[in-house]
PDB file of C-alpha atoms in Angstrom:
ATOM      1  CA  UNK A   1      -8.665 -21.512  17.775  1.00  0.00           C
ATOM      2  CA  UNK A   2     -10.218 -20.613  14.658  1.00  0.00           C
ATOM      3  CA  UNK A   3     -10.705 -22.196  11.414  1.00  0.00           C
ATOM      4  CA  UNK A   4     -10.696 -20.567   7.772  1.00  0.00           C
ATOM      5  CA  UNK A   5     -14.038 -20.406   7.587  1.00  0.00           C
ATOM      6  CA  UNK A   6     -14.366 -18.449  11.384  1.00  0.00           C
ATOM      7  CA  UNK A   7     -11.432 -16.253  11.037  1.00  0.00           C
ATOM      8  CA  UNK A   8     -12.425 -13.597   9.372  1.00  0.00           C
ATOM      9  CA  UNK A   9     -15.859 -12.974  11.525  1.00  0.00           C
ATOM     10  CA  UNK A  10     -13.542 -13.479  14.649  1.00  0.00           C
ATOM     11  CA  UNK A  11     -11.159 -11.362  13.744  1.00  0.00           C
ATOM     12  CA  UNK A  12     -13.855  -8.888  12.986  1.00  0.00           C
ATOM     13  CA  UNK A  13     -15.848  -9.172  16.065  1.00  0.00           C
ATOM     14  CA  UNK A  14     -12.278  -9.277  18.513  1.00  0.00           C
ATOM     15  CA  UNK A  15     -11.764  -5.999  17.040  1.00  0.00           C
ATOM     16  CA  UNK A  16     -14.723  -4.386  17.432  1.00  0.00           C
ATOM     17  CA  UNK A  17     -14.277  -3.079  20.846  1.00  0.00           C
ATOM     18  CA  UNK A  18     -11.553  -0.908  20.171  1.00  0.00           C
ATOM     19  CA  UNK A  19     -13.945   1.370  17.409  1.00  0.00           C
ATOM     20  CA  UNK A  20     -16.901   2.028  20.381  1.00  0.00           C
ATOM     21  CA  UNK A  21     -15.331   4.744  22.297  1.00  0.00           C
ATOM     22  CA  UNK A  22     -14.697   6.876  19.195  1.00  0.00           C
ATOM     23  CA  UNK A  23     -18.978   6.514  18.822  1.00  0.00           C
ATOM     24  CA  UNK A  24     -19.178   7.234  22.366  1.00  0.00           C
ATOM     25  CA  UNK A  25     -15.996   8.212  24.474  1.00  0.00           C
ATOM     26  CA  UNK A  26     -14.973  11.126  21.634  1.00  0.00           C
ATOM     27  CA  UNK A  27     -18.355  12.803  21.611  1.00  0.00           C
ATOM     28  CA  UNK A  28     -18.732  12.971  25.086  1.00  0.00           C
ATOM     29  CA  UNK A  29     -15.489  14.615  25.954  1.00  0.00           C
ATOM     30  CA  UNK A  30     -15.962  17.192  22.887  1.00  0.00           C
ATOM     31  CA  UNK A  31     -19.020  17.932  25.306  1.00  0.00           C
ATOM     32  CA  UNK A  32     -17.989  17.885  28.713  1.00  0.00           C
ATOM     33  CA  UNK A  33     -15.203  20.883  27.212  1.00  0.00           C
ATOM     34  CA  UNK A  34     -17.904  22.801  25.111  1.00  0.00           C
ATOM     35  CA  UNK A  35     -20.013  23.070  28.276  1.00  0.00           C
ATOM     36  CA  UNK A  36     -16.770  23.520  30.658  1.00  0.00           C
ATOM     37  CA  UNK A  37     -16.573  20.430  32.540  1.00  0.00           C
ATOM     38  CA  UNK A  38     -12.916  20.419  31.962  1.00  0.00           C
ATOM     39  CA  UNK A  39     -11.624  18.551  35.520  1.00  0.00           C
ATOM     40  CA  UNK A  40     -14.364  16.140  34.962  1.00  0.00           C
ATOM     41  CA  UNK A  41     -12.729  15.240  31.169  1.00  0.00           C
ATOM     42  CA  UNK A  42      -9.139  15.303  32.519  1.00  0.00           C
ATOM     43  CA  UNK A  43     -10.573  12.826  35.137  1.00  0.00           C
ATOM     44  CA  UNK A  44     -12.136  10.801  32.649  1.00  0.00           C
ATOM     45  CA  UNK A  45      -9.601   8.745  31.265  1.00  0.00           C
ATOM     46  CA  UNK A  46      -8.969   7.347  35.041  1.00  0.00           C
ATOM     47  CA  UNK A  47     -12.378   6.319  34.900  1.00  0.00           C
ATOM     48  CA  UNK A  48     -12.554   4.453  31.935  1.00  0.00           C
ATOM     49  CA  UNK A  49      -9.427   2.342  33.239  1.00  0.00           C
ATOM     50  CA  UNK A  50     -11.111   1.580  36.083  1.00  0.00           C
ATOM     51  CA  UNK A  51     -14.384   0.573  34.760  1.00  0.00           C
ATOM     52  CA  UNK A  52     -12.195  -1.813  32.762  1.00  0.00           C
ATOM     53  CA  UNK A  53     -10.426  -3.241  35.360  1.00  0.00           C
ATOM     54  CA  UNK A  54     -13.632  -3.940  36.649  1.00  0.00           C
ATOM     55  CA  UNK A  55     -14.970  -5.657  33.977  1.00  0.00           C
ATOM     56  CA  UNK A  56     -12.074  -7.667  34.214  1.00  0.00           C
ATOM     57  CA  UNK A  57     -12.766  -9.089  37.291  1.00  0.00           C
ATOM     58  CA  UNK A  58     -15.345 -10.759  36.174  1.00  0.00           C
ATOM     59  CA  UNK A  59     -13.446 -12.769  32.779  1.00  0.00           C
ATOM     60  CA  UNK A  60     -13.331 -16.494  33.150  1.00  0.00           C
ATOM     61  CA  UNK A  61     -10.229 -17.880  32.030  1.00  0.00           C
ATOM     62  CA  UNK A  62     -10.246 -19.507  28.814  1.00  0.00           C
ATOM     63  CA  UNK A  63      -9.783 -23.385  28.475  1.00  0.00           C
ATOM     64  CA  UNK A  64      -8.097 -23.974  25.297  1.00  0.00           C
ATOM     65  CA  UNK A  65      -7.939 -27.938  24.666  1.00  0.00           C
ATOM     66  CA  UNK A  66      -6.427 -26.612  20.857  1.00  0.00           C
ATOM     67  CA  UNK A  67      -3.000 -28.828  19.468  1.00  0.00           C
ATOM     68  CA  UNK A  68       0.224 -26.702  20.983  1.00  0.00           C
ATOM     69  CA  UNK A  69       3.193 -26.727  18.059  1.00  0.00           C
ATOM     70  CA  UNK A  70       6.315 -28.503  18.876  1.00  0.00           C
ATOM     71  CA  UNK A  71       8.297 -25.687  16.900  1.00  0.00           C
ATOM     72  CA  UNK A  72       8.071 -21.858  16.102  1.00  0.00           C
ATOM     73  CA  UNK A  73       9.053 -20.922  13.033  1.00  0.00           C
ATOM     74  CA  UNK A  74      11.870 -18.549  12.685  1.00  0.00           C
ATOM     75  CA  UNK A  75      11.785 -14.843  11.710  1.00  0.00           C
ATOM     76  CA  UNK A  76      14.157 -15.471   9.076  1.00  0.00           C
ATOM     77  CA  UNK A  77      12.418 -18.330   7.188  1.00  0.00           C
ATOM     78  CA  UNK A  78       9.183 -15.983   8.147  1.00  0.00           C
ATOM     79  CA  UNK A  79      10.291 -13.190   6.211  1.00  0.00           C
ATOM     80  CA  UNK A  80      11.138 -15.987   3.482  1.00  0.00           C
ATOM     81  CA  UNK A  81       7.438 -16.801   2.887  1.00  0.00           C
ATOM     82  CA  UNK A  82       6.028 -15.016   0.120  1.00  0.00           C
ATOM     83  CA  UNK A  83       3.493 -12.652   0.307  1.00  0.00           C
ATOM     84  CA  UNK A  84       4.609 -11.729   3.981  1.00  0.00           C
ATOM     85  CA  UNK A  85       6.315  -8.663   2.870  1.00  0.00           C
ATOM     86  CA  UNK A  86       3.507  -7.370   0.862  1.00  0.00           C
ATOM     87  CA  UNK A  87       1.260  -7.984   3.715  1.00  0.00           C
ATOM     88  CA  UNK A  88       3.334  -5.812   6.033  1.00  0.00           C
ATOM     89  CA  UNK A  89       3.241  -3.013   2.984  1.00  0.00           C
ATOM     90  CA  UNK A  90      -0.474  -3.329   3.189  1.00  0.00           C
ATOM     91  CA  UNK A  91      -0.768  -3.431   7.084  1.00  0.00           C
ATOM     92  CA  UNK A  92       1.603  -0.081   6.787  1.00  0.00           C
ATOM     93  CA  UNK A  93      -0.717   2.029   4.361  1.00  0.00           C
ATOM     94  CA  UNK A  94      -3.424   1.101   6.639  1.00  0.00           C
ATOM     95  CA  UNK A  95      -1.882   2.150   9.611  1.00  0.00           C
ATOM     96  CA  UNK A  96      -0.625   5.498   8.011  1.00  0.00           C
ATOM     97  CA  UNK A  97      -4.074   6.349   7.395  1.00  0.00           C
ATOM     98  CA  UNK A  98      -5.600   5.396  10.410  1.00  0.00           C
ATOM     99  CA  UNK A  99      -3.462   7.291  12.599  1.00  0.00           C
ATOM    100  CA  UNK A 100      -4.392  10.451  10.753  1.00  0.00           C
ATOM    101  CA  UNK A 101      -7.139  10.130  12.983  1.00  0.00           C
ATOM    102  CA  UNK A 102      -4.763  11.641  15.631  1.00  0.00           C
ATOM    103  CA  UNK A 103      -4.798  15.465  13.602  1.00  0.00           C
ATOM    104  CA  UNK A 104      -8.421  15.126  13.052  1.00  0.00           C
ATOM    105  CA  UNK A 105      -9.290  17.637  15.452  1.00  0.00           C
ATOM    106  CA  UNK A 106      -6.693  19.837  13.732  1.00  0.00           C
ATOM    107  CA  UNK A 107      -8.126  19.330   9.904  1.00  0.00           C
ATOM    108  CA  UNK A 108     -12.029  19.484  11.452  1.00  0.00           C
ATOM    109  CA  UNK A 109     -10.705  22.724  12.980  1.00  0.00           C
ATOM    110  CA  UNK A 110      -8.953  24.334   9.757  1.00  0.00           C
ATOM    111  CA  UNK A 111     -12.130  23.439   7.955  1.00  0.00           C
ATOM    112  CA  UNK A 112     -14.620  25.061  10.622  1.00  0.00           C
ATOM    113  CA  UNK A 113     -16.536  21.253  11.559  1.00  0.00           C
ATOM    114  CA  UNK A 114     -16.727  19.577  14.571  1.00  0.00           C
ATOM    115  CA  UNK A 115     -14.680  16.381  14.067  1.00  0.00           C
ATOM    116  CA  UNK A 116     -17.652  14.389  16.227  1.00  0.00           C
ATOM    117  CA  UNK A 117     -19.045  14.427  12.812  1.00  0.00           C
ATOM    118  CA  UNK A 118     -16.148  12.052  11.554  1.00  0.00           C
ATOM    119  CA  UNK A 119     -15.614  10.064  14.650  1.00  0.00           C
ATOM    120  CA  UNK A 120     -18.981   8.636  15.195  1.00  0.00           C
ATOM    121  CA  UNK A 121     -19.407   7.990  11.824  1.00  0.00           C
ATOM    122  CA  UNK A 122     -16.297   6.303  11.526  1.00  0.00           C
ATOM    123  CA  UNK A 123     -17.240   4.265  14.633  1.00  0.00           C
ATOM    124  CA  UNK A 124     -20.479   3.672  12.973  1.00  0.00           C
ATOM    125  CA  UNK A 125     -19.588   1.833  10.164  1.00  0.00           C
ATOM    126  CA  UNK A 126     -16.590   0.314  11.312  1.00  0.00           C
ATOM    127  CA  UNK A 127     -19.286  -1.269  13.779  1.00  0.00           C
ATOM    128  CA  UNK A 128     -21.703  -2.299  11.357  1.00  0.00           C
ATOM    129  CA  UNK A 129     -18.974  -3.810   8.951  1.00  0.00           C
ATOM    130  CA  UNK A 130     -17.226  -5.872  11.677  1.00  0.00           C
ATOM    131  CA  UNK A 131     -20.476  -7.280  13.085  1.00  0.00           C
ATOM    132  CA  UNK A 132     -23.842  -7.324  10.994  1.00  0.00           C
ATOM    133  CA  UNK A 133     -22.760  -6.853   7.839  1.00  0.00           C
ATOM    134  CA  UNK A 134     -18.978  -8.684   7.972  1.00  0.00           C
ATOM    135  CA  UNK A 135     -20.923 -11.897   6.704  1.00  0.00           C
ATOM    136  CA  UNK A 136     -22.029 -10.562   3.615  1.00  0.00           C
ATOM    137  CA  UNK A 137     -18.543  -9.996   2.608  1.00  0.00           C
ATOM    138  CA  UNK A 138     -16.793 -12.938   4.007  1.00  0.00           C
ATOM    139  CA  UNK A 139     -17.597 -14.716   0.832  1.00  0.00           C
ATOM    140  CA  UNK A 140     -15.091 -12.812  -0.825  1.00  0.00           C
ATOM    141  CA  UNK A 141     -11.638 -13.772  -0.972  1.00  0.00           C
ATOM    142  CA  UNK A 142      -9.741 -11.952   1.772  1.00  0.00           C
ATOM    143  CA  UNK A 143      -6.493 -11.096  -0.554  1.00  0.00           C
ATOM    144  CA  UNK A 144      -8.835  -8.929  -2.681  1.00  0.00           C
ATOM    145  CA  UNK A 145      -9.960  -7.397   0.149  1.00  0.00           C
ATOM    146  CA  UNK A 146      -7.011  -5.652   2.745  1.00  0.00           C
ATOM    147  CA  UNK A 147      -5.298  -3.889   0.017  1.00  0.00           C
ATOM    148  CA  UNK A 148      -8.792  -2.203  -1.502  1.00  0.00           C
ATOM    149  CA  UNK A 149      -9.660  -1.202   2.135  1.00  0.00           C
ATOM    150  CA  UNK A 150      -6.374   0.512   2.585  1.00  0.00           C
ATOM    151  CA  UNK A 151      -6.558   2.741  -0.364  1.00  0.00           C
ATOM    152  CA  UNK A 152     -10.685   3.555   0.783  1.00  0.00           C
ATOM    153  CA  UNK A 153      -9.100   4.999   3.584  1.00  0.00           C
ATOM    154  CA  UNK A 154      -7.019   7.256   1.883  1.00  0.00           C
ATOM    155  CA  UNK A 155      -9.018   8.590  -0.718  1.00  0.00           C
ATOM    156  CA  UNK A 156     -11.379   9.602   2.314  1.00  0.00           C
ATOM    157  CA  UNK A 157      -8.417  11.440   3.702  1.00  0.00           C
ATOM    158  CA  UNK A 158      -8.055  12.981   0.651  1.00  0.00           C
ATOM    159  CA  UNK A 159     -12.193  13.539   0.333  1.00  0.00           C
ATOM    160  CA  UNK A 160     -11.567  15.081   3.911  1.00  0.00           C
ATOM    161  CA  UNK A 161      -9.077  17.498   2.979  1.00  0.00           C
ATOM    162  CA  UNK A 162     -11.710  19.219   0.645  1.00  0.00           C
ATOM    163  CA  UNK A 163     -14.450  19.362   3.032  1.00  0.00           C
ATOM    164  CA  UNK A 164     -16.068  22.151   4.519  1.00  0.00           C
ATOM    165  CA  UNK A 165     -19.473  20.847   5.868  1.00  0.00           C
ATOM    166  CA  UNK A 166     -20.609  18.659   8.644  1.00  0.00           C
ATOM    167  CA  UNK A 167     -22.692  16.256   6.014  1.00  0.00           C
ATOM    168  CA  UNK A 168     -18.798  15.656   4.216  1.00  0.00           C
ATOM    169  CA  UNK A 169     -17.296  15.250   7.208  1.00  0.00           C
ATOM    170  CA  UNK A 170     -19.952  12.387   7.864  1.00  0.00           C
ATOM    171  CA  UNK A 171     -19.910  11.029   4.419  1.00  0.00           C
ATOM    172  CA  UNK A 172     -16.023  10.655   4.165  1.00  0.00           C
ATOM    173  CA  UNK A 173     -16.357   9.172   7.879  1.00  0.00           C
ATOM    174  CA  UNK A 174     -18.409   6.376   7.026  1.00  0.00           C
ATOM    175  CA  UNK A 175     -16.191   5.422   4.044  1.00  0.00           C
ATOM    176  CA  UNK A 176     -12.924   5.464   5.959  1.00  0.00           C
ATOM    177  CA  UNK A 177     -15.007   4.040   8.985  1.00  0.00           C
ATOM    178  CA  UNK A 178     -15.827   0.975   5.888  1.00  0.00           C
ATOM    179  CA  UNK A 179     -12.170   0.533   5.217  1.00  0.00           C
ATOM    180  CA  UNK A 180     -10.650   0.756   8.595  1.00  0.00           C
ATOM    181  CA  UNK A 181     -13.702  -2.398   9.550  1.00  0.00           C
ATOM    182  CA  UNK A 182     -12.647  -4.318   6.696  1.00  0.00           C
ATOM    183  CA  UNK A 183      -8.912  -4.271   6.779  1.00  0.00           C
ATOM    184  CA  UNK A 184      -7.815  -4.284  10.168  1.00  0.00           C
ATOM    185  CA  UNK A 185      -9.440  -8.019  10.482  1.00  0.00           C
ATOM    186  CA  UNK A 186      -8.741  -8.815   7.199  1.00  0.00           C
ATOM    187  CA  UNK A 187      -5.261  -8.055   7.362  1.00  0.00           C
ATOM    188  CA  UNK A 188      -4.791 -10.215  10.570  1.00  0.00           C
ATOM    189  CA  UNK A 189      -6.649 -13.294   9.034  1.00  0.00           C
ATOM    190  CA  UNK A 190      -4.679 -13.188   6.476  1.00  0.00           C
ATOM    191  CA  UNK A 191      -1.959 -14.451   8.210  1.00  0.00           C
ATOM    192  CA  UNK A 192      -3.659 -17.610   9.495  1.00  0.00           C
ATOM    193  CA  UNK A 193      -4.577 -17.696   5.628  1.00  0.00           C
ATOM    194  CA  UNK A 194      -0.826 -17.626   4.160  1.00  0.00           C
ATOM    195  CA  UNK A 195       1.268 -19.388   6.513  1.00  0.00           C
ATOM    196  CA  UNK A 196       1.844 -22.745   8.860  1.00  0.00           C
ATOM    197  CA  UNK A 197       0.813 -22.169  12.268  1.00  0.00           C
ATOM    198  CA  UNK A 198       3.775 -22.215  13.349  1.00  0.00           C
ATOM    199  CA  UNK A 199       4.507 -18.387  12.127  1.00  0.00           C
ATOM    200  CA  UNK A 200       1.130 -17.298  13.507  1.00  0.00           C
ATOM    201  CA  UNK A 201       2.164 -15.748  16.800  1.00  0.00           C
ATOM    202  CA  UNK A 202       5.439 -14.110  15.134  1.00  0.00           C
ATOM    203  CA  UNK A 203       3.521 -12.922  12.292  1.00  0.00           C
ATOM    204  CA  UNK A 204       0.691 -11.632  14.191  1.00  0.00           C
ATOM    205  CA  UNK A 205       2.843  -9.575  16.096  1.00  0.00           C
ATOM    206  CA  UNK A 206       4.819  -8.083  13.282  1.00  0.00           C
ATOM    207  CA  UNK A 207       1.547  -7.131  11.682  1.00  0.00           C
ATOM    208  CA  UNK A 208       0.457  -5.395  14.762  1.00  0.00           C
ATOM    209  CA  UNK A 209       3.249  -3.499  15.347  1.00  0.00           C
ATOM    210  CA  UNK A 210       3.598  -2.330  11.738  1.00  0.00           C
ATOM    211  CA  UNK A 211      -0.173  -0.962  12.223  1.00  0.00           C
ATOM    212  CA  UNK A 212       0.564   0.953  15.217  1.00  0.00           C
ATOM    213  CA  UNK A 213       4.084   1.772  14.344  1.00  0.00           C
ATOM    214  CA  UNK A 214       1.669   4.308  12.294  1.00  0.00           C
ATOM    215  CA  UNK A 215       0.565   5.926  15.540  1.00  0.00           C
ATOM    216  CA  UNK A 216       4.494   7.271  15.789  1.00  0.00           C
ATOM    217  CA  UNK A 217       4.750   7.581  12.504  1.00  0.00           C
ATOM    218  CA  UNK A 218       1.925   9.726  11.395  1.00  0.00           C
ATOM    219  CA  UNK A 219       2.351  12.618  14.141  1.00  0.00           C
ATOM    220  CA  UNK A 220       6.428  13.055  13.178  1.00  0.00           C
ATOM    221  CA  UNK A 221       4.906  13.123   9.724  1.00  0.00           C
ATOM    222  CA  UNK A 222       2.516  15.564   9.906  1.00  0.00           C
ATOM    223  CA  UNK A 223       4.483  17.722  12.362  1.00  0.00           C
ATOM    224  CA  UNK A 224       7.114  18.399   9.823  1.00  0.00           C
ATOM    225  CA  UNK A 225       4.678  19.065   6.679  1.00  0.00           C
ATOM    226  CA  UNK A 226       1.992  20.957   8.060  1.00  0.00           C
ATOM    227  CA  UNK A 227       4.138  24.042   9.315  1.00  0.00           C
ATOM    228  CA  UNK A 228       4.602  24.135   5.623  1.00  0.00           C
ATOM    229  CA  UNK A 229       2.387  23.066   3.163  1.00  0.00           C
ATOM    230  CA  UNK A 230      -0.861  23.738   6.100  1.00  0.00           C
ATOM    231  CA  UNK A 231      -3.126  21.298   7.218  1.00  0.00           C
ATOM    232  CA  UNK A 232      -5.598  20.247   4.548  1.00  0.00           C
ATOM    233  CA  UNK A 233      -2.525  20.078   2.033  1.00  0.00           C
ATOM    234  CA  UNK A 234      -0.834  17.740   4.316  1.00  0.00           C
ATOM    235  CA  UNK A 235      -4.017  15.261   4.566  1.00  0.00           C
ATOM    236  CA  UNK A 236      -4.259  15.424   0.654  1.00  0.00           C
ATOM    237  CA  UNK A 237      -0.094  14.712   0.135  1.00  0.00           C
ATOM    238  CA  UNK A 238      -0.506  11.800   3.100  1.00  0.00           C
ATOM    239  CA  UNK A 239      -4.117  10.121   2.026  1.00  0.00           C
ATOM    240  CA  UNK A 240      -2.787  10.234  -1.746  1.00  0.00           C
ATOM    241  CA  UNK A 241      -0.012   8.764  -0.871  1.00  0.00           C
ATOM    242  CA  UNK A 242      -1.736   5.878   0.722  1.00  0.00           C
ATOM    243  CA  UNK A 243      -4.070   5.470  -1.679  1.00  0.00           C
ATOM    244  CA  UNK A 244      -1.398   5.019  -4.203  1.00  0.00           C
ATOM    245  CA  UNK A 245       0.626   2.847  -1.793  1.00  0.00           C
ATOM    246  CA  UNK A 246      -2.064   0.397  -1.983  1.00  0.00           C
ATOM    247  CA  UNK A 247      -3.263   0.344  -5.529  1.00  0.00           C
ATOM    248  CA  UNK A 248      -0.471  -0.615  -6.517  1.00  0.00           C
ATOM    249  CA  UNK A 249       0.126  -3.310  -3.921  1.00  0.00           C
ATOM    250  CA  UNK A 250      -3.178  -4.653  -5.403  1.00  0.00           C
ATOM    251  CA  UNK A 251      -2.299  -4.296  -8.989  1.00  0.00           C
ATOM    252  CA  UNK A 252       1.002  -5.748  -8.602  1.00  0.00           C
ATOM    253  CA  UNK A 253       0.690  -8.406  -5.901  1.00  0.00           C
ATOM    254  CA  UNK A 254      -2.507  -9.191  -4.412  1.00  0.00           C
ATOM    255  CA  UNK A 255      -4.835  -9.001  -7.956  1.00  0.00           C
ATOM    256  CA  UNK A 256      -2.426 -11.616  -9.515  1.00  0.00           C
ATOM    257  CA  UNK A 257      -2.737 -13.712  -6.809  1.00  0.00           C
ATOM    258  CA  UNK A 258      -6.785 -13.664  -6.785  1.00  0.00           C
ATOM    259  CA  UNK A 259      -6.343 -14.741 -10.382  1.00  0.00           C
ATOM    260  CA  UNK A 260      -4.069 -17.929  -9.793  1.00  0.00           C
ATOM    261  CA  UNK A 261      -0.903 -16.084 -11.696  1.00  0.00           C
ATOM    262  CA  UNK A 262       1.064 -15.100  -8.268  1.00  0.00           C
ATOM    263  CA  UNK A 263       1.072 -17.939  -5.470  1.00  0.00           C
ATOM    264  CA  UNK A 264       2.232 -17.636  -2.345  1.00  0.00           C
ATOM    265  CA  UNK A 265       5.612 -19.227  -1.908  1.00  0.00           C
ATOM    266  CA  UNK A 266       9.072 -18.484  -2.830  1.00  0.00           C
ATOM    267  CA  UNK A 267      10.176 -14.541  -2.583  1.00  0.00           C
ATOM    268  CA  UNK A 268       8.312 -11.616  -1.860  1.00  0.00           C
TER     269      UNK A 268
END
């Protein structure tokens, strides 16, 4: 449904939704429990489904008149496509570090901040990048762009784990807020960039799960290192390690393939 030159804003403006109710939903349960509205929070997630089913109600359904492939492509020859692998290692460092996000409250509350502070300004800019300011970037090339926005994200974990001050808290938010709104579309347009259409749905869908196989991931991780190194030292070990993940993806993969001296077929 979308061409080369589309997919990238589409991608970002699709995915926009899902960063609003950390600007919005977050800070207004953090208040409903400071001011002890507590069955009125727990009730709260009941209403926010309903208010989407809703909105639902009222969707049209689409009328797609797009060219339907005859054949989908295989996961065996998909995993055969070069530069599919390293995409997947790229999607996973993201993913990692975005479902930090989940002991958030637990770092904010080791280093005496509300985490509001990093939500909305994580929202924020993950906003702003996916919708007014997505076009000023589109004219780079996407490939030097997912692996970059992976390793932002962890140096702000890292940034995070040193914080002690509401103004850090917002700082480091609007950086990983930055990353997260770059590479999450980027990532997915990628794959309409490096392969046939006919590996588009299967490749889609392997890139989404590996980003929110992070979401199990990142809790079993955390659980077993913060009992021992604490909490801050278990954001530093875990945002270093993504940051370190993904520089060298880009160093050894995606920079040589911005410069013409890695293309994308064969193994890898």
């Amino acid at each position: 449904m979308l061409d080369e030159k589309s997919r990238g804003i589409g991608f970002a403006l699709f995915t926009t939704g899902s960063m609003l109710p950390l600007a919005t939903v977050v800070p207004l349960s953090e208040w409903l429990l400071l001011h002890g509205c507590r069955d009125l929070y727990i009730w709260s997630p009941a209403l926010a489904s309903l208010a989407c089913a809703a909105v639902s109600c009222l969707v049209k359904d689409l009328s797609y008149s797009g060219g339907h492939e005859k054949r989908w492509g295989s996961y065996g020859d998909l995993f055969k496509a070069r530069g599919v692998k390293v995409l997947l290692f790229t999607a996973a460092a993201m993913g990692l570090a975005d479902a930090m996000t989940i002991s958030m409250a637990s770092l904010a509350n080791a280093r005496a901040v509300p985490v509001s502070y990093f939500m909305v300004a994580n929202a924020f800019a993950a906003v702003l990048i996916r919708t007014a300011a997505f076009r000023l970037i589109s004219g780079v090339p996407r490939v030097r762009l997912a692996a970059p926005a992976a390793a932002l994200m962890g140096s702000a974990l890292l940034g995070l784990s040193f914080s002690s001050t509401s103004s850090m808290f917002v700082f480091f938010g609007l950086l990983f807020g930055i990353g997260i709104g770059i590479g999450f579309p980027t990532d997915l347009a990628l794959v309409g960039d490096m392969l046939p259409a006919a590996y588009h749905p299967k490749a889609t869908g392997l890139v989404l799960l590996v980003i929110d196989s992070g979401w199990m991931i990142s809790p079993l991780v955390y659980g077993c290192f913060s009992p021992y190194l604490g909490v801050s030292n278990t954001f530093r070990v875990i945002g270093l390690a993504v940051f370190a993940a993904a520089s060298m993806l880009y160093l050894r993969y995606w920079l040589p393939l911005t410069q013409g001296k890695l293309k994308i077929d064969g193994d890898c």
